[in-house]
C-alpha atoms as a printed R data frame, in Angstrom:
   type eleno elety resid chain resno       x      y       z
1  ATOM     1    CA   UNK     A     1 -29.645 -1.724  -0.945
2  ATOM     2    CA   UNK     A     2 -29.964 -2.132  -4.625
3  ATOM     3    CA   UNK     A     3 -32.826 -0.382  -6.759
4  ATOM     4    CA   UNK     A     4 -34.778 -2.745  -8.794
5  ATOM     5    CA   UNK     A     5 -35.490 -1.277 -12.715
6  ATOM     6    CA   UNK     A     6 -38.753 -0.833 -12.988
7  ATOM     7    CA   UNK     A     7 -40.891 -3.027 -16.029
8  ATOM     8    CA   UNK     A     8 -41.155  0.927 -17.763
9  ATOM     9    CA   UNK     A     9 -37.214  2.174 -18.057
10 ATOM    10    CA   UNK     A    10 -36.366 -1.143 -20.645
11 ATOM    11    CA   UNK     A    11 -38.613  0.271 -23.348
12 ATOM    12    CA   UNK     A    12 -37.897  3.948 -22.348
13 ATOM    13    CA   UNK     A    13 -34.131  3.033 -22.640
14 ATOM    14    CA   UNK     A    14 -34.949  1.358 -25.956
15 ATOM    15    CA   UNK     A    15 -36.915  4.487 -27.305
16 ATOM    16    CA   UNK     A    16 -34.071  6.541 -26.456
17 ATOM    17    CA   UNK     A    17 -31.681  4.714 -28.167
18 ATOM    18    CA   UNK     A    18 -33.728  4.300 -31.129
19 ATOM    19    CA   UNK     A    19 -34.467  8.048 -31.122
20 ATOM    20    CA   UNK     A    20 -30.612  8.679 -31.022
21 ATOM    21    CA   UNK     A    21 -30.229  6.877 -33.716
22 ATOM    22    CA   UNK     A    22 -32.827  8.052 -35.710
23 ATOM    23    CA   UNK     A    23 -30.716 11.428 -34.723
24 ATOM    24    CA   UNK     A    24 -27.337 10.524 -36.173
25 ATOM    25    CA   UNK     A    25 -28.258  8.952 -39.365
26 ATOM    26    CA   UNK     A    26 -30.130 12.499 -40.160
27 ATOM    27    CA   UNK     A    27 -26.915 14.271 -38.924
28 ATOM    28    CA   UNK     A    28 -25.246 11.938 -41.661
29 ATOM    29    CA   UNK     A    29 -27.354 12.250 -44.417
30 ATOM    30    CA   UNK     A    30 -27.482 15.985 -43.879
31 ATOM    31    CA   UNK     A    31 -23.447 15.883 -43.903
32 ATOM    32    CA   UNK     A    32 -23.481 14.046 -47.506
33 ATOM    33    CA   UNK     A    33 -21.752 15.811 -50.496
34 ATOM    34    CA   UNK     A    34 -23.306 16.346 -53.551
35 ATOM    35    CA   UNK     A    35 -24.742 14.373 -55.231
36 ATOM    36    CA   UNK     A    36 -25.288 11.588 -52.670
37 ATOM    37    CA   UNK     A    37 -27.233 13.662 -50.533
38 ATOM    38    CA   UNK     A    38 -30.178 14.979 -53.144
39 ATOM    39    CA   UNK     A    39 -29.446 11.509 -54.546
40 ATOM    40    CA   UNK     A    40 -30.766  9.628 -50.646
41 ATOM    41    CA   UNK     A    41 -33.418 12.660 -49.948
42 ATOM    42    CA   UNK     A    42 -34.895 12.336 -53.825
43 ATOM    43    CA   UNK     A    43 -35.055  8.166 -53.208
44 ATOM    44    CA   UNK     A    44 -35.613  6.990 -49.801
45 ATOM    45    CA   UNK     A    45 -37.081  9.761 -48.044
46 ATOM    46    CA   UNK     A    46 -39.351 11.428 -51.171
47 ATOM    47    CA   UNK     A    47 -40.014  8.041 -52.500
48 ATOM    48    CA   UNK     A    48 -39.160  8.609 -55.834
49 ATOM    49    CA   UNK     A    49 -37.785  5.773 -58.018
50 ATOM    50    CA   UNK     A    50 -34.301  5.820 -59.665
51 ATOM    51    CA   UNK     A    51 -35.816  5.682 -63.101
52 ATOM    52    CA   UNK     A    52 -37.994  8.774 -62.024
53 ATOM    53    CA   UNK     A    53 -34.664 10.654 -60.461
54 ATOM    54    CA   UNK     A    54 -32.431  9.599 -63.398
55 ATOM    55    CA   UNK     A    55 -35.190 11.048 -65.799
56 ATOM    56    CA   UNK     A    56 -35.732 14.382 -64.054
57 ATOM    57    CA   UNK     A    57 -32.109 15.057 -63.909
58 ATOM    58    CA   UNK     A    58 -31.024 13.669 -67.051
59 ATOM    59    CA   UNK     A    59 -29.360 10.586 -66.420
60 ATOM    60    CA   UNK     A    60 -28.642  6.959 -66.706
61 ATOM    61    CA   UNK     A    61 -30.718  5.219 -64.204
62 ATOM    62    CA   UNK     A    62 -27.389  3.206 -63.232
63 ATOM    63    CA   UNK     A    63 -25.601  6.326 -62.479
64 ATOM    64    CA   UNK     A    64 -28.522  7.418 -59.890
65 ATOM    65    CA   UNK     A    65 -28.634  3.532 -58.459
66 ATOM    66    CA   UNK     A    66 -24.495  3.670 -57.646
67 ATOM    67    CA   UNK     A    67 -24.984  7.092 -56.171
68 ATOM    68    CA   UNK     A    68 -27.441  5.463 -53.903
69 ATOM    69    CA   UNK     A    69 -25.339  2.744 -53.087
70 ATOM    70    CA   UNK     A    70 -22.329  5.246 -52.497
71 ATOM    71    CA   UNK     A    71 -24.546  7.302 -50.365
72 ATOM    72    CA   UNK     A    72 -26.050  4.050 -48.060
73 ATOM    73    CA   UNK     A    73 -22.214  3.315 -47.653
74 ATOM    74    CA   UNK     A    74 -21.287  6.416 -46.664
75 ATOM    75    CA   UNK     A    75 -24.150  6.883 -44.309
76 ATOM    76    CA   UNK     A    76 -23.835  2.983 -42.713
77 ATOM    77    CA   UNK     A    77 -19.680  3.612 -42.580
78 ATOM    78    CA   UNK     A    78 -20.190  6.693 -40.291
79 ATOM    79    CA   UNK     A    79 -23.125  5.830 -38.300
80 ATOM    80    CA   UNK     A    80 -20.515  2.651 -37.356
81 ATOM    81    CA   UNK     A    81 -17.334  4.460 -36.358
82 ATOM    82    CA   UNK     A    82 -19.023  7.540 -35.183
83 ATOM    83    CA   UNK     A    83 -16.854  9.535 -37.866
84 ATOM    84    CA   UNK     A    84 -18.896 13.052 -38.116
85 ATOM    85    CA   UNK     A    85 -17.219 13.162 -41.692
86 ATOM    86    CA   UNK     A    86 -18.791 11.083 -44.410
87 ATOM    87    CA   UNK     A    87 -16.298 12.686 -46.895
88 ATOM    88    CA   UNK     A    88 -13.429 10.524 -44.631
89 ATOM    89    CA   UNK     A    89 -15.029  7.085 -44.575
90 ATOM    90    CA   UNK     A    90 -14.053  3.914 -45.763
91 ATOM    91    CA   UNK     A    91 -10.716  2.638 -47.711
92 ATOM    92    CA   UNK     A    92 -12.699  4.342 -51.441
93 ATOM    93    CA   UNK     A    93 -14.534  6.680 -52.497
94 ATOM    94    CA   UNK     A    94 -16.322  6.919 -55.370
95 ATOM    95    CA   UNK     A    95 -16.522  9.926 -57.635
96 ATOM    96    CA   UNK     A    96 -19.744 11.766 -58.641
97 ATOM    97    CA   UNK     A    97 -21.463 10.535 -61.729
């Protein structure tokens, strides 16, 4: 006799998965060399504006935006292959500005 889900394991299932994923792309961001890392936590998760980090730390505004971008690639490359190295990911990596 087969057990029939029940209407409240779909969104529990869905909150799970969400909250695993929530999990690994902290595990990745934390895992981020320098500068990417203060780079992602200074922008998306303090809210600060490149022009703001590029002015605190003395630098061109485009050279905080491509560490940004380099970070976000890292960060999406592992969180798709499961790679618990973001210094290994991807055919290039790009050098700290």
């Amino acid at each position: 006799m087969a057990v029939a889900q029940s209407s409240e394991a779909a969104p529990t299932v869905a909150v799970a998965a969400q909250q695993e994923m929530v999990r690994k792309v902290t595990e990745e961001l934390l895992a981020l060399p320098e500068p990417y890392r203060s780079t992602m936590f200074n922008c998306r998760i303090d809210g600060l504006a490149p022009e703001v980090v590029a002015r605190r730390l003395g630098l061109a505004t485009a050279t905080v935006e491509a560490r940004l971008r380099e970070a976000l690639r890292l960060v999406g490359a592992s969180v798709a292959s499961g790679d618990p190295d973001p210094t290994k990911r991807g055919e290039r990596r790009a050098r700290p500005r």
